[in-house]
CSV table of C-alpha atoms in Angstrom, one decimal:
chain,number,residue,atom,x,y,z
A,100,UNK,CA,-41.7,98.3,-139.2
A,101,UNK,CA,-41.7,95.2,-141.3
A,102,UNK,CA,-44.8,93.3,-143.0
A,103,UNK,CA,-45.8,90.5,-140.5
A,104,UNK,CA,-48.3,88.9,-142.2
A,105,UNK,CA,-49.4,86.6,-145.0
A,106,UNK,CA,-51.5,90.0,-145.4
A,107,UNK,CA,-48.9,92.3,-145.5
A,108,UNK,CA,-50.8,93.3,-142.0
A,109,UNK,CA,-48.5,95.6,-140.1
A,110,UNK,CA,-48.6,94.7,-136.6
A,111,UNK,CA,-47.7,96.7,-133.3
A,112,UNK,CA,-48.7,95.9,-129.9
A,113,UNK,CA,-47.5,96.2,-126.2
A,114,UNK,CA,-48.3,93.3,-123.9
A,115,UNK,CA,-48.3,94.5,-120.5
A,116,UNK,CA,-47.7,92.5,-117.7
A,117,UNK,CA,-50.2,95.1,-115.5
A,118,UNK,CA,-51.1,93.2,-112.0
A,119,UNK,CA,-50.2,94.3,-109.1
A,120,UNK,CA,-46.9,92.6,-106.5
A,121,UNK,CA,-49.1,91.4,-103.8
A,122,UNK,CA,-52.8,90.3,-102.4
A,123,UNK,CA,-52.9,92.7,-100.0
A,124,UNK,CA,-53.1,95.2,-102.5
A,125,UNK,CA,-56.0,94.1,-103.8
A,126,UNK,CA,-58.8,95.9,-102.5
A,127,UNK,CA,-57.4,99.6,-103.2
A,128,UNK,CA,-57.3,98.5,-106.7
A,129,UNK,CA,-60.7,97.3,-106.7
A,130,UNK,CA,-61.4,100.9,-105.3
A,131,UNK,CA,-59.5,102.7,-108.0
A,132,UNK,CA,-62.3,102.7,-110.8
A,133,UNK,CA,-61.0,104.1,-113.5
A,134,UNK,CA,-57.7,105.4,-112.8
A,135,UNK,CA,-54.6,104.0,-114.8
A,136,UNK,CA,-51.4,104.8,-114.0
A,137,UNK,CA,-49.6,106.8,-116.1
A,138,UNK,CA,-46.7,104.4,-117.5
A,139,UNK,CA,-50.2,102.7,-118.7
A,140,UNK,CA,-51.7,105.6,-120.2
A,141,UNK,CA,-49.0,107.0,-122.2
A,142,UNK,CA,-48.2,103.2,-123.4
A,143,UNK,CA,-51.8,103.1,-125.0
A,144,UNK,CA,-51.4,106.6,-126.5
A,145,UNK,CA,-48.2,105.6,-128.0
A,146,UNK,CA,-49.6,102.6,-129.3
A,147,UNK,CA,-52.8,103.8,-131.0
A,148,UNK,CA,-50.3,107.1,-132.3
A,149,UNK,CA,-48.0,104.8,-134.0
A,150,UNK,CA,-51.0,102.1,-135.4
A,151,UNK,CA,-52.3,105.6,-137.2
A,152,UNK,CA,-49.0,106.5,-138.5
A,153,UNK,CA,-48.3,103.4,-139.7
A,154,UNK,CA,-51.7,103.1,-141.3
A,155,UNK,CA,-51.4,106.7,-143.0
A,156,UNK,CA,-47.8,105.9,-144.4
A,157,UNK,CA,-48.7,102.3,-146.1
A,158,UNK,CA,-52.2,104.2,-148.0
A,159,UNK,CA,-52.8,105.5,-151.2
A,160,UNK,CA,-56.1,107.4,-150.4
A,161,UNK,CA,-55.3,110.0,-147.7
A,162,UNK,CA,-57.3,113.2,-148.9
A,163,UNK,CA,-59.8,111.2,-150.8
A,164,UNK,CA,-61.5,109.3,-147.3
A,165,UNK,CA,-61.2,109.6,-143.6
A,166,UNK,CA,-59.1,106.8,-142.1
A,167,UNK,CA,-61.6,104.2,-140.7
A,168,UNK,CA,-60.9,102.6,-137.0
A,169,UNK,CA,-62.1,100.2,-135.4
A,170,UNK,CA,-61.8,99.4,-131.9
A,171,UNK,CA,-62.9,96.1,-130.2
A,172,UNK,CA,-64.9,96.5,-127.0
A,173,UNK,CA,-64.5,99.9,-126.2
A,174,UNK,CA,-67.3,99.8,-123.3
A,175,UNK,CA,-70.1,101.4,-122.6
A,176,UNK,CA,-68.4,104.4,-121.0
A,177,UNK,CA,-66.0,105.1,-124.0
A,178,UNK,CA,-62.9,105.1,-121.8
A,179,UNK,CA,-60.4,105.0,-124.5
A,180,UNK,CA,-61.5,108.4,-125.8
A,181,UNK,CA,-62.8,110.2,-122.6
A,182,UNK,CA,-59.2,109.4,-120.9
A,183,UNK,CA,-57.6,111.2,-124.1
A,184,UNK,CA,-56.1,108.0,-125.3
A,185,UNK,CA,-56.6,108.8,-128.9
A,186,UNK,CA,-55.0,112.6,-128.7
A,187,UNK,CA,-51.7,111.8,-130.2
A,188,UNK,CA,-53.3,109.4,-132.6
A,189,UNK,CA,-55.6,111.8,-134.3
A,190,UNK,CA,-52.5,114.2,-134.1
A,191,UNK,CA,-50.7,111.9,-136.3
A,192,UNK,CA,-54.0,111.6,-138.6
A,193,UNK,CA,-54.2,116.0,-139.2
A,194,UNK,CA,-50.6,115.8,-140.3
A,195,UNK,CA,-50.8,112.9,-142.7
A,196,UNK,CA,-53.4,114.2,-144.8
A,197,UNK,CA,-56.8,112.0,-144.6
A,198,UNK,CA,-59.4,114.5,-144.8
A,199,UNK,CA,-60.9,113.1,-141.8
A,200,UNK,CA,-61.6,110.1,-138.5
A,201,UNK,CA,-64.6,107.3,-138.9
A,202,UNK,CA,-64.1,105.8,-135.5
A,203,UNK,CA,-66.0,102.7,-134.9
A,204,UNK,CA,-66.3,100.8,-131.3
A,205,UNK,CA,-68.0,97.5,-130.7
A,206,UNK,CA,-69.2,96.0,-127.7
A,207,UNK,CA,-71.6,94.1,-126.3
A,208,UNK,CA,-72.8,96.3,-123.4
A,209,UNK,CA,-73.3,99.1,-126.3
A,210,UNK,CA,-73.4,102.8,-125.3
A,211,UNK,CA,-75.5,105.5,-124.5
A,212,UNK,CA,-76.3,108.1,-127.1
A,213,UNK,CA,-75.3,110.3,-125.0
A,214,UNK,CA,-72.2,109.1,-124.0
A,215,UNK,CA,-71.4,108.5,-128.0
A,216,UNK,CA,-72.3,112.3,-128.1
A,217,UNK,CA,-70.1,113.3,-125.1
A,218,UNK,CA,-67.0,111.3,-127.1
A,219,UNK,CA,-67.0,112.4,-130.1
A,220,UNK,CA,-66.9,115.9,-129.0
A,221,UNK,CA,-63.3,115.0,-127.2
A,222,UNK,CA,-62.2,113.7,-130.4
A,223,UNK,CA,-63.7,116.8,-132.1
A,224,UNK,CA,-62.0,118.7,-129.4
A,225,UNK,CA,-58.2,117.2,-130.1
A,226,UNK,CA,-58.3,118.1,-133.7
A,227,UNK,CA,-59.3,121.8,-132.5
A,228,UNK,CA,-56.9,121.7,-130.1
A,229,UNK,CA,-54.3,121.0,-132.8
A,230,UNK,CA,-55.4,124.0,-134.6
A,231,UNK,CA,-56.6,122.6,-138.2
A,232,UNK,CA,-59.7,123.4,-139.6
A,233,UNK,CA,-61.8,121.0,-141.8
A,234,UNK,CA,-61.2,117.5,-140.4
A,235,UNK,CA,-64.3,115.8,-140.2
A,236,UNK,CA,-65.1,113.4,-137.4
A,237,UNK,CA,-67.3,110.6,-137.2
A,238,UNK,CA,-68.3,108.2,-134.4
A,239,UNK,CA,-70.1,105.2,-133.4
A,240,UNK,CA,-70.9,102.7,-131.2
A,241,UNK,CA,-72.1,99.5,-132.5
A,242,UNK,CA,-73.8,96.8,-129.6
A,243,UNK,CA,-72.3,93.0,-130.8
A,244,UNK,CA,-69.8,90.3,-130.6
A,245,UNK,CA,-66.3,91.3,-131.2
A,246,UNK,CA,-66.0,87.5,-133.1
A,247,UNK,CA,-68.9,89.2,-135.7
A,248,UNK,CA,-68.8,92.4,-136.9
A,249,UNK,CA,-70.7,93.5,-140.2
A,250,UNK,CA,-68.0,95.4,-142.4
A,251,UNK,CA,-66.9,94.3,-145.9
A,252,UNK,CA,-63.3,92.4,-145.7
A,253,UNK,CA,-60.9,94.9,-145.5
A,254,UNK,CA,-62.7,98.1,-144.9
A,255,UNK,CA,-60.8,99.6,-142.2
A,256,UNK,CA,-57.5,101.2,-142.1
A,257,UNK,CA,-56.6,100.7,-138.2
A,258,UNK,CA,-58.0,98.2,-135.4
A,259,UNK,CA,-57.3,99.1,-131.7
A,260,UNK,CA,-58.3,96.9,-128.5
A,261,UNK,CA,-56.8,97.6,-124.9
A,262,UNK,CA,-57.7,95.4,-121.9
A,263,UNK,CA,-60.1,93.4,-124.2
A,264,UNK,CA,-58.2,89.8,-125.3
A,265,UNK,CA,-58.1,88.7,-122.1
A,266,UNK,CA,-62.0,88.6,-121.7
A,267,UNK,CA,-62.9,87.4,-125.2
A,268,UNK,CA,-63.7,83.4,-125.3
A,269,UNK,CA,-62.3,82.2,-128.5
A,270,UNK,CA,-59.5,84.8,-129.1
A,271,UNK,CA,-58.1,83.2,-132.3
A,272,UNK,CA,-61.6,84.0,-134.0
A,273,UNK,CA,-61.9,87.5,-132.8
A,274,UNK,CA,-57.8,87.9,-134.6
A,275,UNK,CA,-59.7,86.2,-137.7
A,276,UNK,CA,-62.0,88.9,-137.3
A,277,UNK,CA,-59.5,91.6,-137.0
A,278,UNK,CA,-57.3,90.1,-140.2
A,279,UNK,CA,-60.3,90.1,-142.1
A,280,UNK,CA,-61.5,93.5,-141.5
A,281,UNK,CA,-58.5,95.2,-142.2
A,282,UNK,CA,-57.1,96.3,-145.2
A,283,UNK,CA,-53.4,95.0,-146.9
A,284,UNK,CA,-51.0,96.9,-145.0
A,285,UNK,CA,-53.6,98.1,-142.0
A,286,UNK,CA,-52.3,98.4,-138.6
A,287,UNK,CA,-53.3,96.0,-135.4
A,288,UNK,CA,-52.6,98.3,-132.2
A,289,UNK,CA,-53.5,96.5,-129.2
A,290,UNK,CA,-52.2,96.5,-125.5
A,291,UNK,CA,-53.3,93.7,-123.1
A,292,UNK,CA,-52.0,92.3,-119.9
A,293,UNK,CA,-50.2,88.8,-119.8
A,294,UNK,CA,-49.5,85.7,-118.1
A,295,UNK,CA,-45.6,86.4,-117.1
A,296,UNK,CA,-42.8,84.5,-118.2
A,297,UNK,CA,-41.8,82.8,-114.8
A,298,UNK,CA,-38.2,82.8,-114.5
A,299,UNK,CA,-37.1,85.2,-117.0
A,300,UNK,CA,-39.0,88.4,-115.9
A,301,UNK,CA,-38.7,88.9,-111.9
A,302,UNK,CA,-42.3,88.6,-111.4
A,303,UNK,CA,-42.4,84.6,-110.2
A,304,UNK,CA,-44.7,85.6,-107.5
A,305,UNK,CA,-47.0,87.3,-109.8
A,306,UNK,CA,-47.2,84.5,-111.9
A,307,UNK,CA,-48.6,82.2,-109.0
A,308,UNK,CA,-51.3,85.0,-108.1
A,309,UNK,CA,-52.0,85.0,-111.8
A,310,UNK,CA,-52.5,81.3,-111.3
A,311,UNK,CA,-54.3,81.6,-108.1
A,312,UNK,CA,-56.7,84.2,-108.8
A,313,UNK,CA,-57.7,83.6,-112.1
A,314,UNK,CA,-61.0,81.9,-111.5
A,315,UNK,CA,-62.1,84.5,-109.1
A,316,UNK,CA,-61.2,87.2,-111.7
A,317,UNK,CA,-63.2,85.2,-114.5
A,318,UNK,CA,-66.2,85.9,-111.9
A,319,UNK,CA,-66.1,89.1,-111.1
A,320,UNK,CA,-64.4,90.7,-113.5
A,321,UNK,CA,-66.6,89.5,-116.9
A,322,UNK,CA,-64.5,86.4,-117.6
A,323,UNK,CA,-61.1,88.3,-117.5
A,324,UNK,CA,-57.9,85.7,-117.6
A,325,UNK,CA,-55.1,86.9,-116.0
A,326,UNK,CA,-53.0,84.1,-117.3
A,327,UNK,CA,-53.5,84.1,-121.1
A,328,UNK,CA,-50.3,84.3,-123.5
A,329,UNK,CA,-52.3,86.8,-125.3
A,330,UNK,CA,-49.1,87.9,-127.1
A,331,UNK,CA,-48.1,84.6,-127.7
A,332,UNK,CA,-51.8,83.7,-129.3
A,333,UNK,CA,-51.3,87.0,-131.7
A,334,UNK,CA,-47.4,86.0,-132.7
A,335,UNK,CA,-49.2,83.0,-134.3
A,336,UNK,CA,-52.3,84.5,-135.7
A,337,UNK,CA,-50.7,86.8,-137.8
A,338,UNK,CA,-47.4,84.7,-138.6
A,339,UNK,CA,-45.1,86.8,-137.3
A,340,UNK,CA,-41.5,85.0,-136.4
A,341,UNK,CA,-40.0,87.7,-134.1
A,342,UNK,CA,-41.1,89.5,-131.2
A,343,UNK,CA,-39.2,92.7,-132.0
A,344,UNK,CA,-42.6,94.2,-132.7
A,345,UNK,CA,-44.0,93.6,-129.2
A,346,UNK,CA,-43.2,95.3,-125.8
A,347,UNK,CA,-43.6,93.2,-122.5
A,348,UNK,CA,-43.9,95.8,-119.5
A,349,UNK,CA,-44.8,95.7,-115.9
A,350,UNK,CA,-46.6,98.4,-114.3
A,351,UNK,CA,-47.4,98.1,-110.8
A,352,UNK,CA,-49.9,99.5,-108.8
A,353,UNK,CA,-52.3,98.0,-111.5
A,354,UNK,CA,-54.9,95.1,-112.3
C-alpha cells in the first residue's frame, strides 16, 4: 500500500455498487432488516482487518497505547460490531502488539447504554475468542455530527464508516474531518455503495433505477443517495491519482 496523501494518509476502501437488478425486488428488501449478504459482510471485515493492519505496521507506539478507532455513524444499534464485522480486525490488533482497542462511534441518533454495554462485550468476546489475555477494550458512543467531532488533530490511529457517505450532506467536510482526525500514516477504511459507471460495468439498468429512485430513497431512507460518486469524491479529497486502492463490486440481492 502506497502513501496517498499530502498526509501520508494510507487509504483503503471498497465502493460497492450494492442495489438490487430490478423494482420488483424492492419490497423483500425493505423486509430484510438487517440482513447483509454475505459477499457484503466479509467485504467490510476485510476492509476494517486490513485498515488495522495497516495502521499497526506504519506506528511507533504499539505496546505503549491501545490503537484508537473511530467510526463514523455507527447507529444506534451498533451493527458493525453486533454482526462481527470487527472480528478479524481486532485479530489483526492481538497480533501486532498494541496493548489494547479504544473504539469510538459517532452518530447522531446516539446509543443506548445498554446497547454500548451489549457491544463492547462482543468486542471483549473476539479477543477471548482469540485466546490472549490482557487486551484491554474500550468503547463508546458519542451523539453528534460526523462534520464535528471533538478530538485533537490527529488522535486516532484508524477511521471506519460503511453505508454512511451516502447519507451525509456535505461529504467533502466530513473527509476534512476524517483527514484531520487521523494521524500521519493512519488508515481510512470505508465501504459505501455507488452511482455505477453506465457503460463500463453491466449494470445500465441499475444506473437509471439509481436515477429514478433516488428522491424517494432521500425520503425514506434518512437522505440516502443512491447516485453519489462517493469514491470518486474520496479519490479527490485525499489526492490520490490511482484507483488501484479501491474495489468497485456488485452484490445483488442488496440495497
Amino acid at each position: 500500500m502506497k502513501n496517498l496523501s499530502r498526509r501520508e494518509t494510507l487509504l483503503i476502501g471498497a465502493g460497492g455498487l450494492v442495489y438490487g437488478k430490478i423494482l420488483g425486488n424492492a419490497i423483500g428488501k425493505l423486509a430484510q432488516g438487517d440482513v447483509r449478504p454475505e459477499e457484503h459482510e466479509s467485504r467490510v471485515k476485510r476492509t476494517f482487518a486490513e485498515a488495522f493492519e495497516l495502521a499497526s505496521n506504519s506506528s511507533s507506539e504499539e505496546s505503549s497505547r491501545p490503537i484508537r478507532v473511530l467510526e463514523l455513524g455507527i447507529g444506534s444499534e451498533i451493527r458493525t460490531i453486533n454482526r462481527g464485522l470487527y472480528d478479524e480486525a481486532v485479530t489483526k490488533i492481538i497480533s501486532s502488539g498494541y496493548n489494547g482497542i479504544e473504539l469510538v462511534g459517532v452518530d447522531l441518533d446516539g446509543a443506548a447504554a445498554t446497547d454500548v454495554s451489549n457491544a463492547k462485550s462482543k468486542l471483549l468476546s473476539s479477543v477471548e475468542y482469540a485466546g490472549v489475555d490482557g487486551i484491554n477494550v474500550d468503547f463508546k458512543v458519542l451523539q453528534g455530527d460526523v462534520e464535528n467531532i471533538a478530538f485533537p488533530n490527529g488522535y486516532f490511529d484508524v477511521v471506519t464508516c460503511c453505508l454512511v457517505l451516502c447519507s451525509v450532506e456535505n461529504q467533502v467536510s466530513v473527509l476534512e474531518e476524517v483527514k484531520r482526525l487521523l494521524r500521519p500514516k493512519g488508515t481510512f477504511g470505508w465501504v459505501e455503495h455507488v452511482a455505477v459507471q453506465r457503460g463500463s460495468e453491466g449494470h445500465d439498468f441499475l444506473a437509471i433505477q439509481q436515477i429514478a429512485l433516488d428522491p424517494l430513497q432521500q425520503a425514506v431512507a434518512h437522505n440516502c443517495h443512491l447516485h453519489r460518486e462517493t469514491d470518486e469524491v474520496i479519490l479527490e479529497e485525499f489526492k490520490m491519482s490511482t484507483k488501484r486502492d479501491v474495489e468497485r463490486f456488485f452484490v445483488d440481492g442488496m440495497w
